[in-house]
CSV table of C-alpha atoms in Angstrom, one decimal:
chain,number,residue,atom,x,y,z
A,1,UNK,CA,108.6,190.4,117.8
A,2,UNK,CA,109.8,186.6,117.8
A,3,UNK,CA,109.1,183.6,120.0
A,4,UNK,CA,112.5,184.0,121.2
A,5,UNK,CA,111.9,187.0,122.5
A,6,UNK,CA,108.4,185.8,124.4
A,7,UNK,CA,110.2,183.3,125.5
A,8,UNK,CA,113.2,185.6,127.3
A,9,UNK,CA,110.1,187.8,128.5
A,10,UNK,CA,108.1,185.3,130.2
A,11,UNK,CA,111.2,183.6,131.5
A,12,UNK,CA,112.2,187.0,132.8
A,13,UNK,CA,108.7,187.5,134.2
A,14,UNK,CA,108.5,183.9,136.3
A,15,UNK,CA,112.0,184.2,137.7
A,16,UNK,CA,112.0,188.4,138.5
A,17,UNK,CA,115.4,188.0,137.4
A,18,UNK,CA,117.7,188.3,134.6
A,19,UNK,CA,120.5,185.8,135.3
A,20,UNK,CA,118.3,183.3,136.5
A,21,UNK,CA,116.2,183.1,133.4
A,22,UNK,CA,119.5,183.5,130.9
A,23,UNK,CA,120.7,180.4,132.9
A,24,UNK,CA,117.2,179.1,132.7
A,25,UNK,CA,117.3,179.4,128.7
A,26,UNK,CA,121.2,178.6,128.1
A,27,UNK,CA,121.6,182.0,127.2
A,28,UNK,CA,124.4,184.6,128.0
A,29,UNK,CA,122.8,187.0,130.4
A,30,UNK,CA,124.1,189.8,127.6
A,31,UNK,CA,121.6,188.4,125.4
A,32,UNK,CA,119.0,187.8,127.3
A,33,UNK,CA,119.2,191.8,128.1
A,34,UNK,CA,119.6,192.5,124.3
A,35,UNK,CA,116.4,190.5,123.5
A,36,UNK,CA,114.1,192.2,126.1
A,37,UNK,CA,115.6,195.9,125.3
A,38,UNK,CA,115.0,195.1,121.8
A,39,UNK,CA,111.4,193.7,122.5
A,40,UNK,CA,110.9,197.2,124.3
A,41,UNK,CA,112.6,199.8,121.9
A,42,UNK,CA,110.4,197.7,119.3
A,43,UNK,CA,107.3,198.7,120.6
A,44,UNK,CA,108.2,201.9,122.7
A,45,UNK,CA,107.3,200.2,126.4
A,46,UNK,CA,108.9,199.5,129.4
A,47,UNK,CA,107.8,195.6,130.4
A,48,UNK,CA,109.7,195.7,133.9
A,49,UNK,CA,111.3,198.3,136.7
A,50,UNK,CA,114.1,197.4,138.2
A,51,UNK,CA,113.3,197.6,142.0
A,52,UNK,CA,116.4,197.5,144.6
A,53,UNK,CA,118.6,194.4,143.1
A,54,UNK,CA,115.6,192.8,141.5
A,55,UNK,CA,112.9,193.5,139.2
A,56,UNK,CA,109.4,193.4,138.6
A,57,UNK,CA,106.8,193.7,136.2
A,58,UNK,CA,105.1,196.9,134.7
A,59,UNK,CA,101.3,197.4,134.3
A,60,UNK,CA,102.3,197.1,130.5
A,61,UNK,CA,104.2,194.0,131.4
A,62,UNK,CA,101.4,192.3,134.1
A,63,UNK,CA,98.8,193.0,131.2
A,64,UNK,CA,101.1,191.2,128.0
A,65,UNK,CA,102.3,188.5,130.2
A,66,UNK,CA,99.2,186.3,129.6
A,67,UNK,CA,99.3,187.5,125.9
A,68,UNK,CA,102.9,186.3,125.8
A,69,UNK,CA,102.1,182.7,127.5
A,70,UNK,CA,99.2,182.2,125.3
A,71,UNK,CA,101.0,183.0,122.1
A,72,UNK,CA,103.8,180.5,123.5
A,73,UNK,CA,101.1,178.0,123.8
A,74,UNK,CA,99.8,178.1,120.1
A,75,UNK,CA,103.3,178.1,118.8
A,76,UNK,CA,104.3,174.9,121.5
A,77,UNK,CA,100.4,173.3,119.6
A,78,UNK,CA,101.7,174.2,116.0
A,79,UNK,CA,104.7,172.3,116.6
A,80,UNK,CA,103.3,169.3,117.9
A,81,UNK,CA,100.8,169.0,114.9
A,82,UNK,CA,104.2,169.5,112.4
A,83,UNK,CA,105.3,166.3,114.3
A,84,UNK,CA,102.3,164.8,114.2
A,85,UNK,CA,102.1,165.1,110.6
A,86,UNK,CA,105.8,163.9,110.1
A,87,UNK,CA,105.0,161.1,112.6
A,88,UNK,CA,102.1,159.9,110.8
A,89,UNK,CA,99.7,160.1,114.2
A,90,UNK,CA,97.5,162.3,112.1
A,91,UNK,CA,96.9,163.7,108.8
A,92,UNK,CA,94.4,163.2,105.7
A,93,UNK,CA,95.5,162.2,102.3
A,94,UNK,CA,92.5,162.5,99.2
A,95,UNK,CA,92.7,159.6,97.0
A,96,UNK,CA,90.9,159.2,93.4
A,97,UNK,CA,90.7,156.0,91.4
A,98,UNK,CA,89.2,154.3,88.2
A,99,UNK,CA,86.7,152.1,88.6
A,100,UNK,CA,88.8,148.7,88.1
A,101,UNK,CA,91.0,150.1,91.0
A,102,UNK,CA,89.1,151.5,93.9
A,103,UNK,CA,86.7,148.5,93.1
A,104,UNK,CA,89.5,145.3,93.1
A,105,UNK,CA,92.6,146.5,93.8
A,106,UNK,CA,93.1,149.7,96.2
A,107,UNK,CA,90.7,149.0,99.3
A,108,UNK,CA,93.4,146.3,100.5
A,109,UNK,CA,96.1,148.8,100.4
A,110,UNK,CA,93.9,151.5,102.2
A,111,UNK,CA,92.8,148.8,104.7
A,112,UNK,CA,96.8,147.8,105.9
A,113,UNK,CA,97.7,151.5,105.9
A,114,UNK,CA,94.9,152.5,108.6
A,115,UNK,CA,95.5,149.6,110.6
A,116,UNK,CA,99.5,150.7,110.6
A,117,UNK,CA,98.3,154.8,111.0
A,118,UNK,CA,94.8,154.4,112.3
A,119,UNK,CA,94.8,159.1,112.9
A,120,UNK,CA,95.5,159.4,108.9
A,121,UNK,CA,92.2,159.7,107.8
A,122,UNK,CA,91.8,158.2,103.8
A,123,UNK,CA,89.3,159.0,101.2
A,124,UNK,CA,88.5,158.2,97.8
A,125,UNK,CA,86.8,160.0,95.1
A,126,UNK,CA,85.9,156.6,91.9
A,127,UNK,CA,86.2,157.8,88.0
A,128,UNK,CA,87.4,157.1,85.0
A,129,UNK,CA,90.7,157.3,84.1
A,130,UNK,CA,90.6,160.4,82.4
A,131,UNK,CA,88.6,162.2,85.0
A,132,UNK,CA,91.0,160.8,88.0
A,133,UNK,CA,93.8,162.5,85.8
A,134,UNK,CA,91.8,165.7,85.5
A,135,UNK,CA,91.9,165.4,89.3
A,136,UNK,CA,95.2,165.0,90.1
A,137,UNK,CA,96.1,167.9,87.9
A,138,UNK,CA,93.4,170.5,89.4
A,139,UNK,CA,94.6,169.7,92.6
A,140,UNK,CA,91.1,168.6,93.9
A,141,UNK,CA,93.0,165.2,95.4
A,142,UNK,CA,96.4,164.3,96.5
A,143,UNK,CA,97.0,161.1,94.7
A,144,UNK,CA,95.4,159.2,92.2
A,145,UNK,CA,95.5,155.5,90.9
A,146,UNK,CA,94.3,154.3,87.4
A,147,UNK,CA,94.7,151.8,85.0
A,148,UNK,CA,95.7,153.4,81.3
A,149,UNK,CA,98.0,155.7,80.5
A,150,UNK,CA,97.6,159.7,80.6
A,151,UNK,CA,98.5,161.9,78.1
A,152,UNK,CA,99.2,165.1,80.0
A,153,UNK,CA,102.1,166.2,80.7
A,154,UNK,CA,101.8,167.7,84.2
A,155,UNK,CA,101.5,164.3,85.5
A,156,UNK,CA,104.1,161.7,86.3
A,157,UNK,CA,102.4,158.1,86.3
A,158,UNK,CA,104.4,155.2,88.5
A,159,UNK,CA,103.5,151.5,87.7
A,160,UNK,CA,102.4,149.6,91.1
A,161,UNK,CA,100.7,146.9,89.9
A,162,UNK,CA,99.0,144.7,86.9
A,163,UNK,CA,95.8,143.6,85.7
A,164,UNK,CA,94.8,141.4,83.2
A,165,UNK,CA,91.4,141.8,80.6
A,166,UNK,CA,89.6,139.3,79.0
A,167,UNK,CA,86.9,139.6,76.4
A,168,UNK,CA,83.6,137.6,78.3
A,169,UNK,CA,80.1,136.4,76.6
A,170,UNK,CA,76.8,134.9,78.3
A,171,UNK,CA,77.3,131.6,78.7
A,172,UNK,CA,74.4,130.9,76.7
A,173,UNK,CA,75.1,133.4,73.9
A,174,UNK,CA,75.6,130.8,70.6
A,175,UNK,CA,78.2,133.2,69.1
A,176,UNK,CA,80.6,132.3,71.1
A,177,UNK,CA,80.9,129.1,69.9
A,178,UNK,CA,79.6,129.7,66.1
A,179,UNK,CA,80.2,133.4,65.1
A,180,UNK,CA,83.0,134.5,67.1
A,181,UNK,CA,85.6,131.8,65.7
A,182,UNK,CA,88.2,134.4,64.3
A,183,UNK,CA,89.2,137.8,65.6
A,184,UNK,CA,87.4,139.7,62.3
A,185,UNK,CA,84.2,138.0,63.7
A,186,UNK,CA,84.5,140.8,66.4
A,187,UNK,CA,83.1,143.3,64.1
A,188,UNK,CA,80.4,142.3,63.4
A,189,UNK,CA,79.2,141.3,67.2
A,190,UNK,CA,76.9,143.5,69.5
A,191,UNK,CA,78.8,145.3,72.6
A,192,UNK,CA,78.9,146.3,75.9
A,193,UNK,CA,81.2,149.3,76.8
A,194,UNK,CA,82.5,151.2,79.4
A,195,UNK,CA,81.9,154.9,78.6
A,196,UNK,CA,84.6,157.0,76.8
A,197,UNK,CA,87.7,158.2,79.2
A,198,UNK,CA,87.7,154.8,80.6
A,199,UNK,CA,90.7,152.8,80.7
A,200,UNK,CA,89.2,149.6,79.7
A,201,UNK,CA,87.5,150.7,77.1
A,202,UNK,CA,91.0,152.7,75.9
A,203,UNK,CA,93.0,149.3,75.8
A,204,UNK,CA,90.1,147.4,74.2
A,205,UNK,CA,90.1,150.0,71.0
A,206,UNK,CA,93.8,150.0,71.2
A,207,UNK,CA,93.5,146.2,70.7
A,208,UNK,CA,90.7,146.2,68.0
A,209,UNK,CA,93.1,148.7,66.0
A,210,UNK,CA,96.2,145.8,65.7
A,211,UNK,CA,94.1,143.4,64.6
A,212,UNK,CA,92.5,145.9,61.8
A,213,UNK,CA,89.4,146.8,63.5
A,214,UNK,CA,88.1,150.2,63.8
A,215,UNK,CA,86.3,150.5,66.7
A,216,UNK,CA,83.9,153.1,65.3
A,217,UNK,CA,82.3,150.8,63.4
A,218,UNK,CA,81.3,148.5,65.9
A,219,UNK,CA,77.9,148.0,67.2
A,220,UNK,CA,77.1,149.2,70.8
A,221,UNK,CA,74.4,148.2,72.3
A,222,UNK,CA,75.4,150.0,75.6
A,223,UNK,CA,77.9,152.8,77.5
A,224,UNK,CA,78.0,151.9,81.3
A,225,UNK,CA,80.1,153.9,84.0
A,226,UNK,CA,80.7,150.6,85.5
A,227,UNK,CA,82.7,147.4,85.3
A,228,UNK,CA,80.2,145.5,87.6
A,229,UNK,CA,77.2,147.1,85.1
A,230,UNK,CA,79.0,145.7,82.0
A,231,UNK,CA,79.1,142.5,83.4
A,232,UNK,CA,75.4,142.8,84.2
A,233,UNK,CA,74.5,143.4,80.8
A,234,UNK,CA,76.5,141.2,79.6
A,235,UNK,CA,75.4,138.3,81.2
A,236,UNK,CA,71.6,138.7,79.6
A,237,UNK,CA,73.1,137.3,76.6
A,238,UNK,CA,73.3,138.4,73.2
A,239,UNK,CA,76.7,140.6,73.2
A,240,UNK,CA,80.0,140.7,74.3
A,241,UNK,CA,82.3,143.0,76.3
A,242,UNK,CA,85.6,143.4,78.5
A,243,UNK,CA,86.2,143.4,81.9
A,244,UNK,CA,88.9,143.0,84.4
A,245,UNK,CA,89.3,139.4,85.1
A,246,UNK,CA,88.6,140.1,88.9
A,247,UNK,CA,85.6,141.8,87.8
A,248,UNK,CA,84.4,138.7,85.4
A,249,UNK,CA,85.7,136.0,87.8
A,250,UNK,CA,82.2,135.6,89.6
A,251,UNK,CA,80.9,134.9,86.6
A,252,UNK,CA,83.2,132.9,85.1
A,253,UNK,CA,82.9,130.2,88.2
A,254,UNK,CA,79.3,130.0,88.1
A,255,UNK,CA,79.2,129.3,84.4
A,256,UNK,CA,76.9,132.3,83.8
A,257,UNK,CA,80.5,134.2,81.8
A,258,UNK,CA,82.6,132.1,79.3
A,259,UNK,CA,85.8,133.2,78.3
A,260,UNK,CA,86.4,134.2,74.3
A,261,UNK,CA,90.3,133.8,72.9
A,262,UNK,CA,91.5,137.3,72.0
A,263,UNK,CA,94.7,138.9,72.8
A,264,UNK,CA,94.9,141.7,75.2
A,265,UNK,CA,97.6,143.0,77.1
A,266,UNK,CA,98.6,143.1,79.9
A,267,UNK,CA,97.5,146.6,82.0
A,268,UNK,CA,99.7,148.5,84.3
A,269,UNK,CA,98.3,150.0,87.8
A,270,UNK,CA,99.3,153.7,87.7
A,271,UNK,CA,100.1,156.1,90.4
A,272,UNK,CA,99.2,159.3,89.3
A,273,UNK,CA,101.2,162.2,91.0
A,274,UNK,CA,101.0,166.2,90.1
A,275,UNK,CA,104.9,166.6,88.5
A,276,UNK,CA,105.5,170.4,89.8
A,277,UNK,CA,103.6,169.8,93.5
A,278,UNK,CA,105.4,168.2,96.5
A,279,UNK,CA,103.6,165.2,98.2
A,280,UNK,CA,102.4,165.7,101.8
A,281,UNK,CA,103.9,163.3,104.3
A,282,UNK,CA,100.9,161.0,104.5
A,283,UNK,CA,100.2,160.5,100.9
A,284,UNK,CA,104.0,159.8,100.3
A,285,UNK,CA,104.1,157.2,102.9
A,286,UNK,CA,100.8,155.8,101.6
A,287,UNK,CA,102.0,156.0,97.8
A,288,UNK,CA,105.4,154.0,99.1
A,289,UNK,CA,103.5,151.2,100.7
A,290,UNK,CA,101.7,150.5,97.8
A,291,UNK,CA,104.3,150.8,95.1
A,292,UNK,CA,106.3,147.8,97.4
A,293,UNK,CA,103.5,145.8,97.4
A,294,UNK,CA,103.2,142.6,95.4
A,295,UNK,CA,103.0,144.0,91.8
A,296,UNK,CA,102.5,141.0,90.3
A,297,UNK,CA,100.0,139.8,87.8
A,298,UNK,CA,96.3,139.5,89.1
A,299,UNK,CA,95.0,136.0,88.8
């Protein structure tokens, strides 16, 4: 049985004639008698009698009439909600972001995108880099957006934006004017660090490692799940840590964060999408928007 066929039989049925609804359809009246003998062979049943020069329905046609329509119906619903969906007037797309991210960077972006498709609905899942990978690739979330790179290979990162690290002190912590004078200094100062997985912390090691500093031998005081925590800590005085400059910017204007000299790059923004699963329609407009946004440097 196909729609086509419903559609032959319940044009049929309205009309009580088989011309009418072949015009009716822009069908050849040929076919529109091959479909309904067809439909009847199929299923061993006679759906009209032919009465005089017209015809009318059986009981076994009065009775699947309504069947027919109703079927007609959810098929007619079903193809408005495919347009819908490749219209953008509804749809849901399952974000996941590090911290840095869904904290400082990504809310914007969601923000402009509702306003321009207020029936997509957005959500967002916050982790660590290595657990918003872990994500992606389970297929617990349709995007996700972090700020290291991943090492699996079932994922295909795209760079949408930068970020820029700093390494931060209390204001009123005397090493960073006395004891933190040269890089090997670092080594022998008390930390604050993000917890392992995180992308931060990744590029701070990576960092310590070029200047000939292992990080295993440091001294950490603390592992927090959060930028905003570090900074916390951080300013209580007595250690030292990284954070995104947006993150330590508060602090920086207030006087309660100074700034220590030590080279670290540069961090991409990474769209993180599953390599062997086709976007929706929703999260691929989304993930466009973004990646032709401003990518510049954050400030």
């Amino acid at each position: 049985m196909t729609l086509d066929q419903l559609r032959i039989f319940v044009a049929i049925a309205e009309r009580s004639h088989v011309t009418e609804a072949a015009r009716a359809l822009n069908l050849t009246q040929s076919a529109t008698s091959s479909a309904l003998a067809a439909l009847e062979t199929r299923h061993g049943v006679r759906l009209f009698d032919r009465v005089g020069r017209g015809i009318e329905l059986t009981e076994a046609g009065r009775l699947f009439l309504p069947e027919a329509r109703a079927v007609l119906a959810r098929a007619a619903e079903a193809a408005c909600a495919l347009d819908d969906l490749t219209n953008l007037r509804r749809g849901h797309v399952a974000l996941v972001a590090s911290q840095t991210v869904a904290n400082h960077w990504l809310p914007s972006h969601m923000r402009r995108f509702r306003e321009r498709h207020p029936g997509v609905i957005l959500s967002l899942r916050i982790a660590n880099t290595r657990q918003a990978g872990e994500a992606v690739a389970a297929g617990d979330v349709d995007l996700g957006f972090v700020e290291d790179e991943l090492g699996d290979p079932r994922l295909r990162l795209t760079r949408v934006a930068h970020d820029r690290l700093i390494l931060v002190a209390s204001s009123d912590h005397g090493s960073t004017e006395a004891g933190l004078q040269c890089v090997s200094d670092l080594a022998r100062a008390t930390w604050i660090m993000r917890e392992p997985g995180s992308g931060t912390r990744n590029i701070l090691e990576d960092a310590l490692r070029v200047e000939g500093i292992d990080p295993t031998t440091l001294t950490v005081d603390l592992e927090l799940p959060s930028n905003e925590a570090v900074r916390a800590a951080i300013e209580v005085g007595g250690v030292v840590g990284v954070l995104p400059l947006a993150v330590a910017q508060p602090g920086l204007a207030s006087g309660t964060l100074v700034e220590i000299g030590f080279p670290l790059p540069s961090r991409g923004f990474h769209a993180v999408v599953m390599k062997e699963r086709s976007l929706g329609r929703a999260a691929s407009a989304f993930l466009h928007e973004v990646h032709d946004s401003d990518p510049g440097p954050s400030a």
